[in-house]
Short mmCIF file of N, CA and C in Angstrom, two decimals:
data_model
loop_
_atom_site.label_atom_id
_atom_site.label_comp_id
_atom_site.label_asym_id
_atom_site.label_seq_id
_atom_site.Cartn_x
_atom_site.Cartn_y
_atom_site.Cartn_z
N MET L 1 -22.57 -10.61 12.91
CA MET L 1 -21.46 -11.16 12.37
C MET L 1 -20.43 -10.18 13.07
N ALA L 2 -19.32 -10.91 13.43
CA ALA L 2 -18.36 -9.98 14.20
C ALA L 2 -17.47 -8.75 13.71
N LYS L 3 -17.32 -7.67 14.32
CA LYS L 3 -16.68 -6.52 14.32
C LYS L 3 -14.91 -6.77 13.81
N LEU L 4 -14.58 -6.48 12.69
CA LEU L 4 -13.04 -6.53 12.82
C LEU L 4 -12.49 -6.40 13.95
N LYS L 5 -13.14 -4.97 14.09
CA LYS L 5 -11.73 -4.59 15.81
C LYS L 5 -12.23 -5.56 16.96
N ASP L 6 -13.21 -6.68 16.78
CA ASP L 6 -13.29 -7.15 18.26
C ASP L 6 -12.53 -8.66 17.90
N LEU L 7 -12.99 -8.89 16.42
CA LEU L 7 -11.83 -10.19 15.94
C LEU L 7 -10.03 -10.00 16.25
N LYS L 8 -9.68 -8.79 15.59
CA LYS L 8 -8.29 -8.42 16.01
C LYS L 8 -7.89 -8.27 17.40
N GLU L 9 -8.98 -7.73 18.38
CA GLU L 9 -8.53 -8.04 19.90
C GLU L 9 -8.53 -9.42 20.67
N ARG L 10 -9.42 -10.10 20.24
CA ARG L 10 -9.47 -11.79 20.56
C ARG L 10 -8.16 -11.86 19.94
N PHE L 11 -8.05 -12.25 18.88
CA PHE L 11 -6.66 -12.98 18.36
C PHE L 11 -5.40 -12.48 18.77
N MET L 12 -5.14 -10.75 19.15
CA MET L 12 -4.37 -10.37 19.91
C MET L 12 -3.65 -10.97 20.96
N LYS L 13 -5.02 -11.49 21.72
CA LYS L 13 -4.63 -12.45 23.38
C LYS L 13 -3.45 -13.77 22.78
N ASP L 14 -3.03 -14.05 21.42
CA ASP L 14 -2.94 -15.16 20.64
C ASP L 14 -1.14 -14.67 20.92
N PRO L 15 -0.07 -14.78 21.65
CA PRO L 15 1.12 -14.59 21.55
C PRO L 15 1.78 -14.69 19.82
N ALA L 16 1.68 -16.03 19.26
CA ALA L 16 2.08 -16.37 18.25
C ALA L 16 1.40 -15.54 17.12
N PHE L 17 -0.03 -15.47 16.95
CA PHE L 17 -0.33 -14.53 16.40
C PHE L 17 0.54 -12.80 16.32
N ARG L 18 0.61 -12.41 17.70
CA ARG L 18 1.00 -10.84 18.13
C ARG L 18 2.38 -10.99 17.13
N GLU L 19 3.33 -11.88 17.22
CA GLU L 19 4.34 -11.97 16.70
C GLU L 19 4.29 -11.46 14.96
N GLU L 20 3.25 -12.88 14.69
CA GLU L 20 3.13 -12.51 13.14
C GLU L 20 2.84 -11.02 12.91
N TYR L 21 1.62 -10.81 13.27
CA TYR L 21 1.21 -9.33 13.41
C TYR L 21 2.18 -8.04 13.24
N ALA L 22 2.93 -8.46 14.37
CA ALA L 22 3.86 -7.22 14.22
C ALA L 22 5.31 -7.28 13.14
N ARG L 23 5.26 -8.62 12.31
CA ARG L 23 6.12 -8.70 11.19
C ARG L 23 5.88 -8.13 10.10
N ALA L 24 4.46 -8.72 10.26
CA ALA L 24 3.98 -8.24 8.67
C ALA L 24 3.68 -6.26 8.78
N ASP L 25 3.20 -5.93 10.31
CA ASP L 25 3.18 -4.34 10.18
C ASP L 25 4.52 -3.85 9.50
N GLU L 26 5.44 -4.62 10.12
CA GLU L 26 7.16 -4.05 10.20
C GLU L 26 7.30 -4.13 8.91
N GLU L 27 6.78 -4.87 7.68
CA GLU L 27 6.79 -4.95 6.24
C GLU L 27 5.77 -3.69 5.71
N TYR L 28 5.02 -4.06 5.77
CA TYR L 28 3.71 -2.76 5.41
C TYR L 28 4.55 -1.29 5.85
N ALA L 29 4.73 -1.15 6.93
CA ALA L 29 5.63 0.64 7.03
C ALA L 29 6.98 0.41 6.60
N LEU L 30 7.53 -0.41 5.62
CA LEU L 30 8.64 -0.43 4.57
C LEU L 30 8.49 -0.33 3.06
N VAL L 31 7.01 -0.77 2.87
CA VAL L 31 6.18 -0.47 1.25
C VAL L 31 5.59 0.91 1.53
N GLU L 32 5.69 1.12 2.70
CA GLU L 32 4.19 2.35 2.57
C GLU L 32 5.06 3.21 2.20
N ALA L 33 6.75 3.66 2.96
CA ALA L 33 7.93 4.41 3.21
C ALA L 33 8.50 4.73 1.78
N MET L 34 8.76 3.26 1.22
CA MET L 34 9.08 3.45 -0.60
C MET L 34 8.12 4.45 -1.26
N VAL L 35 6.87 3.51 -1.38
CA VAL L 35 5.78 4.51 -2.10
C VAL L 35 6.01 5.96 -1.42
N HIS L 36 6.14 6.49 -0.15
CA HIS L 36 5.95 7.32 -0.06
C HIS L 36 7.49 8.68 -0.74
N ALA L 37 8.22 7.83 -1.02
CA ALA L 37 9.47 8.31 -1.10
C ALA L 37 9.38 8.81 -2.37
N ARG L 38 8.22 7.21 -3.77
CA ARG L 38 8.62 7.93 -4.80
C ARG L 38 7.52 8.85 -5.44
N THR L 39 6.58 8.86 -4.32
CA THR L 39 5.47 9.93 -4.59
C THR L 39 6.24 11.30 -4.30
N ALA L 40 6.63 11.58 -3.46
CA ALA L 40 7.25 12.76 -3.15
C ALA L 40 8.29 13.00 -4.54
N ALA L 41 8.58 12.16 -4.64
CA ALA L 41 9.60 12.91 -5.83
C ALA L 41 9.14 12.57 -6.87
N LYS L 42 8.04 12.84 -6.74
CA LYS L 42 6.41 12.88 -8.31
C LYS L 42 7.03 12.01 -9.45
N LEU L 43 7.59 10.65 -8.82
CA LEU L 43 7.67 9.65 -10.15
C LEU L 43 7.11 8.46 -10.61
N THR L 44 7.03 8.35 -11.13
CA THR L 44 5.90 7.32 -11.98
C THR L 44 6.99 6.16 -11.25
N GLN L 45 6.09 4.94 -11.28
CA GLN L 45 7.01 3.49 -11.38
C GLN L 45 7.83 3.66 -12.62
N ALA L 46 7.30 3.45 -13.50
CA ALA L 46 8.52 3.41 -14.71
C ALA L 46 9.30 4.48 -14.84
N GLU L 47 9.35 5.70 -14.57
CA GLU L 47 10.41 6.67 -13.80
C GLU L 47 11.56 6.13 -13.49
N LEU L 48 11.19 5.33 -12.13
CA LEU L 48 12.03 5.14 -10.92
C LEU L 48 12.61 4.35 -11.51
N ALA L 49 12.05 2.86 -12.13
CA ALA L 49 12.66 2.09 -12.98
C ALA L 49 13.43 2.14 -13.56
N ALA L 50 13.25 3.15 -14.55
CA ALA L 50 14.58 3.74 -15.24
C ALA L 50 15.98 4.10 -14.82
N ARG L 51 15.30 4.92 -13.56
CA ARG L 51 16.10 5.59 -13.23
C ARG L 51 17.38 4.25 -12.43
N ILE L 52 16.58 3.45 -11.68
CA ILE L 52 17.12 1.98 -11.16
C ILE L 52 18.05 1.17 -12.21
N GLY L 53 17.50 1.43 -13.20
CA GLY L 53 17.93 0.31 -13.85
C GLY L 53 17.07 -0.91 -13.88
N THR L 54 15.68 -0.84 -13.74
CA THR L 54 15.01 -2.05 -13.64
C THR L 54 13.39 -1.60 -14.51
N THR L 55 12.58 -2.61 -14.37
CA THR L 55 11.24 -2.43 -14.93
C THR L 55 10.19 -2.37 -13.92
N GLN L 56 9.40 -1.20 -14.67
CA GLN L 56 7.75 -1.42 -13.82
C GLN L 56 7.34 -2.08 -13.57
N SER L 57 7.25 -3.45 -13.72
CA SER L 57 6.93 -4.17 -12.55
C SER L 57 7.44 -4.98 -11.77
N ALA L 58 8.64 -4.77 -11.86
CA ALA L 58 9.67 -5.01 -10.64
C ALA L 58 9.67 -3.97 -9.66
N ILE L 59 9.43 -3.16 -9.86
CA ILE L 59 9.13 -1.48 -9.18
C ILE L 59 7.59 -2.34 -8.24
N ALA L 60 6.57 -2.37 -9.20
CA ALA L 60 5.37 -2.97 -8.75
C ALA L 60 5.31 -3.86 -7.77
N ARG L 61 6.29 -5.09 -7.62
CA ARG L 61 6.44 -6.00 -6.67
C ARG L 61 6.76 -5.38 -5.81
N LEU L 62 8.44 -4.78 -5.78
CA LEU L 62 8.70 -4.24 -4.33
C LEU L 62 7.53 -3.51 -3.34
N GLU L 63 6.80 -2.70 -4.04
CA GLU L 63 5.82 -1.63 -3.64
C GLU L 63 4.81 -2.40 -2.93
N GLY L 64 4.14 -3.80 -3.49
CA GLY L 64 3.15 -5.09 -3.16
C GLY L 64 3.38 -5.52 -1.87
N GLY L 65 4.87 -5.49 -1.86
CA GLY L 65 5.49 -6.20 -0.50
C GLY L 65 5.26 -7.86 -1.21
N ARG L 66 5.36 -8.13 -2.03
CA ARG L 66 5.61 -9.61 -2.99
C ARG L 66 7.53 -10.07 -3.02
N LEU L 67 8.20 -8.98 -2.61
CA LEU L 67 9.21 -9.26 -2.95
C LEU L 67 10.28 -8.34 -1.36
N SER L 68 11.10 -9.51 -0.78
CA SER L 68 12.00 -9.04 -0.41
C SER L 68 12.83 -8.24 -0.06
N PRO L 69 13.34 -6.96 -0.52
CA PRO L 69 14.08 -6.17 -1.37
C PRO L 69 15.70 -6.28 -0.45
N SER L 70 16.97 -6.75 -1.22
CA SER L 70 18.01 -6.51 -0.62
C SER L 70 18.38 -5.29 -0.12
N VAL L 71 19.72 -4.62 1.01
CA VAL L 71 19.97 -3.55 1.21
C VAL L 71 20.15 -2.76 0.01
N ARG L 72 21.16 -3.22 -1.21
CA ARG L 72 21.26 -2.77 -2.28
C ARG L 72 20.09 -2.01 -3.08
N THR L 73 19.21 -3.05 -2.79
CA THR L 73 17.85 -2.29 -4.16
C THR L 73 17.34 -1.03 -3.24
N LEU L 74 17.42 -1.34 -2.11
CA LEU L 74 16.49 -0.09 -0.89
C LEU L 74 17.56 1.06 -1.03
N ARG L 75 19.14 1.14 -1.10
CA ARG L 75 19.43 1.74 -1.31
C ARG L 75 19.49 2.42 -2.76
N ARG L 76 19.78 1.54 -3.85
CA ARG L 76 19.40 2.10 -4.94
C ARG L 76 17.50 2.83 -5.04
N TYR L 77 16.97 2.16 -4.94
CA TYR L 77 15.50 2.68 -4.50
C TYR L 77 15.91 4.86 -4.19
N ALA L 78 16.36 4.67 -2.74
CA ALA L 78 16.45 5.98 -2.11
C ALA L 78 16.99 6.79 -2.91
N GLU L 79 18.16 6.16 -3.22
CA GLU L 79 18.63 6.92 -3.93
C GLU L 79 18.23 7.84 -5.32
N ALA L 80 17.57 6.36 -6.06
CA ALA L 80 16.50 7.14 -7.07
C ALA L 80 15.80 8.12 -6.67
N THR L 81 14.95 8.19 -5.25
CA THR L 81 13.86 9.32 -5.18
C THR L 81 14.85 10.23 -4.47
N GLY L 82 16.18 10.47 -4.59
CA GLY L 82 16.13 11.72 -3.76
C GLY L 82 16.68 11.40 -2.57
N MET L 83 16.74 10.27 -1.84
CA MET L 83 16.28 9.87 -0.22
C MET L 83 18.06 9.09 -0.27
N ARG L 84 17.88 9.11 1.51
CA ARG L 84 18.90 8.46 2.13
C ARG L 84 19.05 7.85 2.80
N LEU L 85 18.68 5.96 2.61
CA LEU L 85 18.50 4.43 3.51
C LEU L 85 18.94 4.91 5.14
N THR L 86 18.26 4.34 5.67
CA THR L 86 18.90 4.64 7.47
C THR L 86 18.30 3.16 7.86
N PHE L 87 18.64 2.81 8.62
CA PHE L 87 18.33 1.33 9.37
C PHE L 87 18.52 1.95 10.93
N GLY L 88 17.76 1.09 12.21
CA GLY L 88 18.46 1.02 13.12
C GLY L 88 17.49 0.06 13.65
N PHE L 89 17.94 -0.27 15.21
CA PHE L 89 18.03 -1.16 15.78
C PHE L 89 16.91 -1.30 17.14
N GLU L 90 16.12 -1.57 17.87
CA GLU L 90 15.19 -1.74 19.03
C GLU L 90 15.50 -2.53 19.67
N ARG L 91 15.31 -2.19 20.98
CA ARG L 91 15.21 -3.51 22.01
C ARG L 91 13.91 -4.74 21.54
N ALA L 92 14.32 -5.92 21.67
CA ALA L 92 13.11 -6.39 21.09
C ALA L 92 11.94 -6.46 22.60
N ASP L 93 12.41 -6.06 23.87
CA ASP L 93 11.65 -6.20 24.92
C ASP L 93 11.11 -5.14 25.44
N GLY L 94 11.11 -4.08 24.82
CA GLY L 94 10.14 -2.49 24.59
C GLY L 94 11.46 -1.57 24.80
#
């Protein structure tokens, strides 16, 4: 049986796979940042939802990566957790 590390190395040789992997990694980083902000604020999903004016299940979908949140939603999420939303751009070629 192949090790996960070996499979990843083999797949990463494919440019299309690398591109999709990077895109997914960025999305997971956003989700991780959201969950970190909520837990740092010591809020449950239900408490955060009440602050934003939505439901706990909507927060669970956001934090599960099943939705692509709008900038407005991200801003509201950040404010409800006592954070400030920031963005940036980097050159794609390095």
